[in-house]
């Protein structure tokens, strides 16, 4: 069966073995918070760099199930994290929509810019999901090898963030090209968003079916939007994805990451219906506890630069996260992805300190 013909009301198989990570999402705080790191499979690991070199291009790594499963499991073997995240990228959706997507070494992603209404008119409405079959196969392989106590995370980019790369053709400091297009040509921009929404729903359902226990929606660029635009381009499309997934899998667990949403976070949680939110390191603790953690689990929010710095500064930053949030439902994580120059010994220091915590 292709992921497009999903059975109605597919139920997640309930594994008999408890996963601390899923317990937190189900509302049960853990004395030792479960932990993983955004971008935990990546260039700070020598074993990742080795597989990456064998694979050739970055997308060749994403679309080779053997390699993708292997790099997904590498950080689990090293650090015994509570969750594995499938190795892929948010830009596989534009790729499956037929856009040209390339990853230039040291430069990040490059796409053919979709920056006029005329170009948008040519955009496919339906992705070619056969292109994403290797991601589903990698999920099945990881699930088969993963300790049942460890959760497996599937993911996609939020429509706004994916659209920012599709419009500009690359990352930019403040994603001005997509913001301009949304003001000047809202209908054309909405067409891009709609295509991402509809295909992300199918993609996420395919990931659940292939063995993902939980889904994360990455909205890395949410923080560049004014409140009205945030509501229209971040909150509403994310809500449509959450509703679309839950229409088929009512108990699907979903984590949102509207990076930089700040004071708009409670409204995001309320409107989207996510089970948890990832918070960045700038979040204000009392506000998050009272307005966000009182409703859903929070995930975060160590500054990745503290992890590079190490030593006493790292210990202090870890203790702050625990003091701020571990009395409620917390999944310990970074406030954004781990950076390539991070020493492995510092990750070990973090894992030990979090696991030694008894709150
Ligand atoms: O978290 C994981 O370990 C799973 C894998 C994962 C990758 N990208 C692998 C990757 C995940 C969850 C992502 C998400 C992603 N991709 C986001 C949202 C989260 C975030 O970090 O903000 C975004 C914006 C992208 C798009 C993207 N992919 C960019 C901007 C870049 C270049 C920047 C960089 O870090 O190099 C990528 C490439 C990429 N995606 C790499 C990895 C490991 C590095 C490429 C390489 O190994 O050559």
XYZ file of N, CA and C in Angstrom, residues 7-182:
528
model
N -5.369 3.702 5.538
C -6.632 3.206 6.079
C -7.253 4.271 6.963
N -8.564 4.301 7.027
C -9.221 5.272 7.896
C -8.987 4.918 9.347
N -8.817 5.935 10.149
C -8.679 5.747 11.586
C -7.677 4.674 11.987
N -6.562 4.702 11.290
C -5.455 3.827 11.655
C -5.083 4.100 13.113
N -4.925 3.062 13.901
C -4.553 3.229 15.317
C -3.072 2.920 15.454
N -2.411 3.665 16.302
C -1.015 3.350 16.556
C -0.961 2.070 17.368
N -0.065 1.169 16.997
C 0.079 -0.043 17.813
C 0.644 0.375 19.162
N -0.026 0.001 20.200
C 0.433 0.363 21.539
C 1.488 -0.642 21.972
N 2.718 -0.210 22.042
C 3.760 -1.113 22.490
C 3.589 -1.350 23.986
N 3.761 -2.582 24.462
C 3.557 -2.871 25.883
C 4.664 -2.270 26.753
N 5.764 -1.855 26.130
C 6.878 -1.331 26.925
C 6.781 0.188 27.025
N 6.856 0.697 28.261
C 6.698 2.128 28.485
C 7.878 2.886 27.890
N 7.593 4.018 27.280
C 8.637 4.905 26.788
C 8.531 6.188 27.593
N 9.566 6.542 28.377
C 9.488 7.758 29.199
C 9.131 8.994 28.377
N 9.660 9.042 27.161
C 9.409 10.178 26.273
C 7.909 10.314 25.986
N 7.274 9.182 25.652
C 5.840 9.235 25.328
C 5.009 9.471 26.579
N 5.510 9.004 27.725
C 4.801 9.258 28.982
C 4.669 10.757 29.229
N 5.743 11.487 28.994
C 5.696 12.941 29.203
C 4.656 13.567 28.269
N 4.637 13.107 27.024
C 3.663 13.659 26.077
C 2.233 13.296 26.468
N 2.089 12.155 27.158
C 0.748 11.724 27.586
C 0.347 12.404 28.894
N 1.215 13.270 29.445
C 0.822 14.045 30.619
C 1.482 13.604 31.905
N 2.374 12.614 31.816
C 3.012 12.116 33.035
C 4.454 12.594 33.131
N 4.692 13.540 34.051
C 6.039 14.052 34.286
C 6.957 12.910 34.728
N 8.218 12.954 34.287
C 9.202 11.947 34.699
C 10.198 12.592 35.665
N 10.604 11.826 36.704
C 11.554 12.365 37.692
C 12.863 12.752 37.004
N 13.325 11.904 36.097
C 14.480 12.248 35.259
C 13.914 12.577 33.878
N 14.037 13.830 33.430
C 13.404 14.165 32.145
C 14.032 13.371 30.997
N 13.207 12.834 30.090
C 13.768 12.201 28.897
C 14.558 13.226 28.088
N 15.546 12.760 27.347
C 16.427 13.704 26.660
C 16.818 13.228 25.268
N 16.903 14.183 24.356
C 17.484 13.983 23.029
C 17.944 15.351 22.552
N 18.551 15.443 21.372
C 19.017 16.747 20.864
C 18.539 16.952 19.435
N 18.026 18.133 19.156
C 17.718 18.449 17.761
C 19.015 18.403 16.956
N 18.945 17.832 15.765
C 20.093 17.610 14.875
C 21.143 16.685 15.502
N 20.649 15.679 16.289
C 21.594 14.825 17.003
C 22.411 13.929 16.073
N 21.903 13.627 14.881
C 22.705 12.928 13.887
C 23.334 14.003 13.023
N 24.645 14.142 13.083
C 25.206 15.231 12.289
C 26.718 15.323 12.391
N 27.211 16.442 11.883
C 28.647 16.565 11.619
C 29.537 16.606 12.838
N 28.983 16.816 14.063
C 29.843 16.776 15.251
C 30.287 15.334 15.550
N 29.672 14.339 14.905
C 30.031 12.932 15.125
C 30.944 12.426 13.999
N 32.130 11.890 14.355
C 33.019 11.372 13.297
C 32.372 10.234 12.509
N 31.561 9.418 13.187
C 30.934 8.288 12.480
C 29.886 8.780 11.468
N 29.268 9.948 11.754
C 28.366 10.555 10.763
C 29.166 11.030 9.559
N 30.267 11.719 9.826
C 31.074 12.271 8.720
C 31.568 11.156 7.799
N 31.851 10.001 8.402
C 32.315 8.870 7.605
C 31.214 8.371 6.651
N 30.012 8.175 7.183
C 28.903 7.704 6.331
C 28.556 8.766 5.292
N 28.574 10.017 5.706
C 28.272 11.139 4.815
C 29.223 11.140 3.623
N 30.516 10.857 3.886
C 31.518 10.834 2.816
C 31.257 9.663 1.866
N 30.831 8.534 2.413
C 30.526 7.356 1.583
C 29.304 7.597 0.707
N 28.330 8.342 1.280
C 27.037 8.505 0.593
C 27.152 9.425 -0.617
N 28.097 10.340 -0.600
C 28.190 11.341 -1.666
C 27.423 12.579 -1.253
N 26.346 12.878 -1.953
C 25.569 14.083 -1.649
C 24.696 13.901 -0.420
N 24.261 15.027 0.149
C 23.411 14.983 1.340
C 22.089 14.267 1.053
N 21.457 14.542 -0.097
C 20.190 13.864 -0.398
C 20.405 12.380 -0.665
N 21.604 12.004 -1.167
C 21.903 10.580 -1.339
C 21.936 9.877 0.012
N 22.359 10.609 1.019
C 22.354 10.057 2.383
C 20.911 9.920 2.876
N 20.115 10.968 2.691
C 18.711 10.925 3.135
C 17.941 9.792 2.461
N 18.231 9.530 1.178
C 17.400 8.592 0.406
C 18.031 7.208 0.264
N 19.056 6.928 1.045
C 19.587 5.561 1.111
C 19.174 4.982 2.466
N 18.208 4.035 2.482
C 17.673 3.560 3.770
C 18.729 2.963 4.696
N 19.735 2.300 4.126
C 20.802 1.729 4.977
C 21.556 2.837 5.690
N 21.994 3.827 4.915
C 22.764 4.936 5.481
C 21.897 5.776 6.433
N 20.674 6.071 6.010
C 19.814 6.929 6.838
C 19.497 6.248 8.164
N 19.222 4.933 8.123
C 18.958 4.207 9.375
C 20.210 4.206 10.249
N 21.353 3.981 9.619
C 22.613 3.940 10.382
C 22.876 5.284 11.096
N 22.780 6.392 10.388
C 23.104 7.669 11.057
C 22.024 8.059 12.080
N 20.795 7.576 11.889
C 19.745 7.812 12.893
C 20.119 7.138 14.214
N 20.708 5.930 14.100
C 21.014 5.136 15.305
C 22.344 5.525 15.956
N 23.228 6.198 15.214
C 24.551 6.526 15.778
C 24.493 7.285 17.102
N 23.717 8.364 17.193
C 23.689 9.085 18.475
C 23.028 8.277 19.603
N 22.167 7.340 19.240
C 21.526 6.493 20.259
C 22.576 5.552 20.853
N 23.390 4.954 19.984
C 24.444 4.050 20.482
C 25.405 4.805 21.386
N 25.778 5.996 21.001
C 26.766 6.750 21.767
C 26.213 7.285 23.084
N 24.995 7.823 23.053
C 24.493 8.572 24.219
C 23.245 7.967 24.846
N 22.691 6.916 24.237
C 21.487 6.281 24.782
C 20.359 7.294 25.037
N 20.146 8.169 24.077
C 19.062 9.149 24.202
C 17.709 8.447 24.317
N 16.700 9.177 24.788
C 15.348 8.616 24.932
C 14.553 8.657 23.637
N 15.087 9.341 22.627
C 14.385 9.386 21.343
C 15.399 9.420 20.210
N 15.034 8.734 19.127
C 15.782 8.825 17.868
C 14.925 9.647 16.920
N 15.553 10.502 16.113
C 14.790 11.229 15.084
C 15.271 10.740 13.728
N 14.317 10.393 12.880
C 14.692 9.825 11.576
C 15.564 10.812 10.820
N 16.602 10.327 10.194
C 17.488 11.201 9.447
C 16.890 11.529 8.085
N 16.566 12.785 7.900
C 16.011 13.263 6.637
C 16.167 14.778 6.644
N 15.351 15.483 5.903
C 15.409 16.949 5.944
C 14.021 17.498 5.638
N 13.762 18.722 6.081
C 12.452 19.314 5.797
C 12.276 19.601 4.298
N 13.388 19.698 3.558
C 13.280 20.081 2.140
C 13.011 18.893 1.227
N 12.770 17.699 1.795
C 12.376 16.572 0.931
C 10.967 16.786 0.386
N 10.150 17.617 1.030
C 8.801 17.883 0.493
C 8.884 18.712 -0.803
N 9.601 19.847 -0.824
C 9.766 20.506 -2.132
C 10.395 19.593 -3.182
N 11.319 18.750 -2.763
C 11.945 17.815 -3.706
C 10.881 16.888 -4.311
N 10.008 16.335 -3.442
C 8.966 15.419 -3.925
C 7.895 16.167 -4.731
N 7.825 17.491 -4.547
C 6.909 18.309 -5.363
C 7.536 18.648 -6.719
N 8.729 18.133 -6.957
C 9.347 18.313 -8.266
C 10.264 19.523 -8.367
N 10.481 20.219 -7.240
C 11.399 21.352 -7.271
C 12.836 20.844 -7.268
N 13.733 21.613 -7.815
C 15.139 21.245 -7.755
C 15.677 21.627 -6.373
N 16.261 20.684 -5.664
C 16.817 20.921 -4.321
C 18.241 20.377 -4.305
N 19.190 21.240 -3.991
C 20.593 20.813 -3.923
C 21.185 21.297 -2.609
N 22.142 20.564 -2.089
C 22.848 20.989 -0.875
C 24.299 21.206 -1.237
N 24.725 22.456 -1.270
C 26.107 22.770 -1.621
C 26.942 22.687 -0.345
N 28.107 22.053 -0.456
C 28.968 21.883 0.715
C 29.303 23.241 1.320
N 29.080 23.376 2.616
C 29.411 24.603 3.335
C 28.472 25.762 3.051
N 27.457 25.573 2.234
C 26.594 26.696 1.886
C 25.132 26.493 2.234
N 24.740 25.261 2.551
C 23.336 25.024 2.836
C 22.531 24.764 1.583
N 21.204 24.723 1.734
C 20.355 24.308 0.621
C 20.225 25.361 -0.482
N 20.088 24.877 -1.713
C 19.829 25.745 -2.876
C 18.663 25.153 -3.663
N 17.623 25.974 -3.877
C 16.456 25.546 -4.648
C 16.257 26.530 -5.792
N 15.487 26.142 -6.806
C 15.124 27.118 -7.838
C 14.060 28.032 -7.253
N 14.321 29.347 -7.150
C 13.380 30.243 -6.463
C 11.979 30.216 -7.093
N 10.980 30.177 -6.217
C 9.578 30.166 -6.664
C 9.024 31.530 -6.255
N 9.455 32.580 -6.975
C 9.280 33.923 -6.438
C 8.340 34.816 -7.225
N 7.584 34.255 -8.156
C 6.569 35.055 -8.862
C 5.280 34.237 -8.938
N 4.102 34.911 -9.047
C 2.847 34.169 -9.192
C 2.865 33.268 -10.428
N 3.581 33.693 -11.486
C 3.648 32.879 -12.712
C 4.340 31.550 -12.425
N 5.437 31.607 -11.671
C 6.136 30.357 -11.335
C 5.274 29.499 -10.412
N 4.589 30.152 -9.466
C 3.763 29.384 -8.521
C 2.657 28.635 -9.267
N 2.160 29.233 -10.348
C 1.087 28.581 -11.119
C 1.535 27.224 -11.668
N 2.840 27.018 -11.803
C 3.339 25.748 -12.355
C 3.618 24.707 -11.255
N 3.428 25.094 -9.986
C 3.778 24.177 -8.882
C 2.815 22.991 -8.846
N 3.357 21.778 -8.714
C 2.522 20.571 -8.607
C 1.717 20.630 -7.310
N 0.465 20.139 -7.357
C -0.337 20.090 -6.136
C -0.001 18.840 -5.328
N 0.417 17.792 -6.037
C 0.648 16.504 -5.381
C 2.093 16.097 -5.477
N 2.660 15.719 -4.359
C 4.040 15.234 -4.357
C 4.095 13.822 -4.933
N 5.278 13.466 -5.425
C 5.524 12.100 -5.876
C 6.082 11.335 -4.672
N 5.208 10.572 -4.005
C 5.628 9.924 -2.759
C 6.539 8.730 -2.987
N 6.658 8.280 -4.222
C 7.635 7.204 -4.442
C 9.046 7.735 -4.143
N 9.235 9.051 -4.324
C 10.551 9.633 -4.016
C 10.865 9.562 -2.526
N 9.818 9.511 -1.684
C 10.025 9.522 -0.234
C 9.961 8.118 0.380
N 9.727 7.126 -0.463
C 9.677 5.745 0.024
C 10.945 5.363 0.811
N 12.160 5.794 0.393
C 13.351 5.438 1.181
C 13.293 5.962 2.627
N 12.607 7.084 2.853
C 12.479 7.594 4.234
C 11.612 6.627 5.045
N 10.514 6.150 4.428
C 9.647 5.198 5.134
C 10.404 3.892 5.401
N 11.185 3.464 4.424
C 11.965 2.231 4.602
C 12.999 2.406 5.724
N 13.634 3.569 5.784
C 14.606 3.827 6.854
C 13.907 3.789 8.216
N 12.702 4.350 8.287
C 11.938 4.310 9.550
C 11.665 2.856 9.970
N 11.235 2.034 9.015
C 10.957 0.624 9.352
C 12.220 -0.059 9.875
N 13.353 0.233 9.235
C 14.600 -0.418 9.677
C 15.012 0.058 11.060
N 14.882 1.350 11.316
C 15.249 1.871 12.632
C 14.330 1.265 13.689
N 13.030 1.271 13.402
C 12.062 0.733 14.379
C 12.422 -0.701 14.767
N 12.823 -1.501 13.759
C 13.144 -2.907 14.010
C 14.380 -3.050 14.895
N 15.282 -2.054 14.827
C 16.540 -2.197 15.575
C 16.544 -1.442 16.896
N 15.570 -0.558 17.070
C 15.604 0.355 18.213
C 15.071 -0.326 19.471
N 15.738 -0.093 20.590
C 15.245 -0.539 21.892
C 13.811 -0.029 22.052
N 12.874 -0.906 22.424
C 11.465 -0.462 22.499
C 11.212 0.656 23.513
N 12.130 0.886 24.437
C 11.935 1.992 25.396
C 12.226 3.357 24.769
N 12.861 3.341 23.591
C 13.258 4.601 22.944
C 12.221 4.990 21.888
N 11.804 6.232 21.939
C 10.780 6.713 20.994
C 11.428 7.036 19.646
N 10.656 6.875 18.588
C 11.129 7.224 17.247
C 10.319 8.425 16.738
N 11.029 9.491 16.395
C 10.388 10.741 15.976
C 10.426 10.862 14.454
N 9.270 11.096 13.864
C 9.201 11.487 12.459
C 9.034 12.999 12.406
N 9.232 13.618 11.269
C 9.098 15.084 11.254
C 8.809 15.623 9.859
N 8.402 16.890 9.855
C 8.363 17.667 8.608
C 8.627 19.116 8.988
N 8.862 19.938 7.993
C 8.947 21.368 8.241
C 7.543 21.945 8.271
N 7.348 23.008 9.037
C 6.068 23.713 8.985
C 5.972 24.398 7.618
N 4.757 24.568 7.102
C 4.611 25.167 5.767
C 5.322 26.514 5.624
N 5.225 27.364 6.647
C 5.876 28.673 6.529
C 7.382 28.507 6.301
N 8.036 27.715 7.141
C 9.492 27.574 7.038
C 9.893 26.925 5.718
N 9.178 25.887 5.300
C 9.503 25.242 4.019
C 9.310 26.247 2.878
N 8.220 27.035 2.957
C 7.950 28.021 1.903
C 9.050 29.081 1.838
N 9.634 29.444 2.989
C 10.680 30.482 2.942
C 11.851 30.031 2.069
N 12.203 28.744 2.160
C 13.298 28.225 1.323
C 12.852 28.079 -0.135
N 11.596 27.687 -0.340
C 11.117 27.513 -1.729
C 11.070 28.841 -2.461
N 10.649 29.903 -1.773
C 10.523 31.213 -2.425
C 11.908 31.813 -2.690
N 12.757 31.849 -1.646
C 14.057 32.509 -1.798
C 15.054 31.637 -2.552
N 14.842 30.309 -2.479
C 15.807 29.400 -3.090
C 16.982 29.092 -2.181
N 16.978 29.668 -0.989
C 18.065 29.451 -0.029
C 17.667 30.067 1.304
N 18.472 29.835 2.333
C 18.245 30.509 3.602
C 18.702 31.959 3.497
N 18.034 32.864 4.165
C 18.438 34.274 4.197
C 18.335 34.721 5.655
N 18.946 35.854 6.030
C 18.972 36.217 7.460
C 17.587 36.432 8.071
N 16.620 36.948 7.304
C 15.309 37.214 7.904
C 14.167 36.754 6.996
N 14.477 35.928 6.027
C 13.493 35.345 5.102
C 12.607 36.435 4.467
N 13.246 37.548 4.113
C 12.528 38.666 3.492
C 11.807 38.284 2.193
N 12.406 37.456 1.323
C 11.683 37.167 0.065
C 10.300 36.548 0.300
N 10.186 35.596 1.227
C 8.872 34.976 1.484
C 7.938 35.967 2.165
N 8.480 36.781 3.082
C 7.616 37.769 3.740
C 7.063 38.762 2.715
N 7.922 39.180 1.772
C 7.467 40.112 0.732
C 6.401 39.474 -0.143
N 6.628 38.235 -0.527
C 5.664 37.575 -1.404
C 4.320 37.417 -0.702
N 4.362 37.114 0.610
C 3.106 36.947 1.357
C 2.316 38.263 1.405
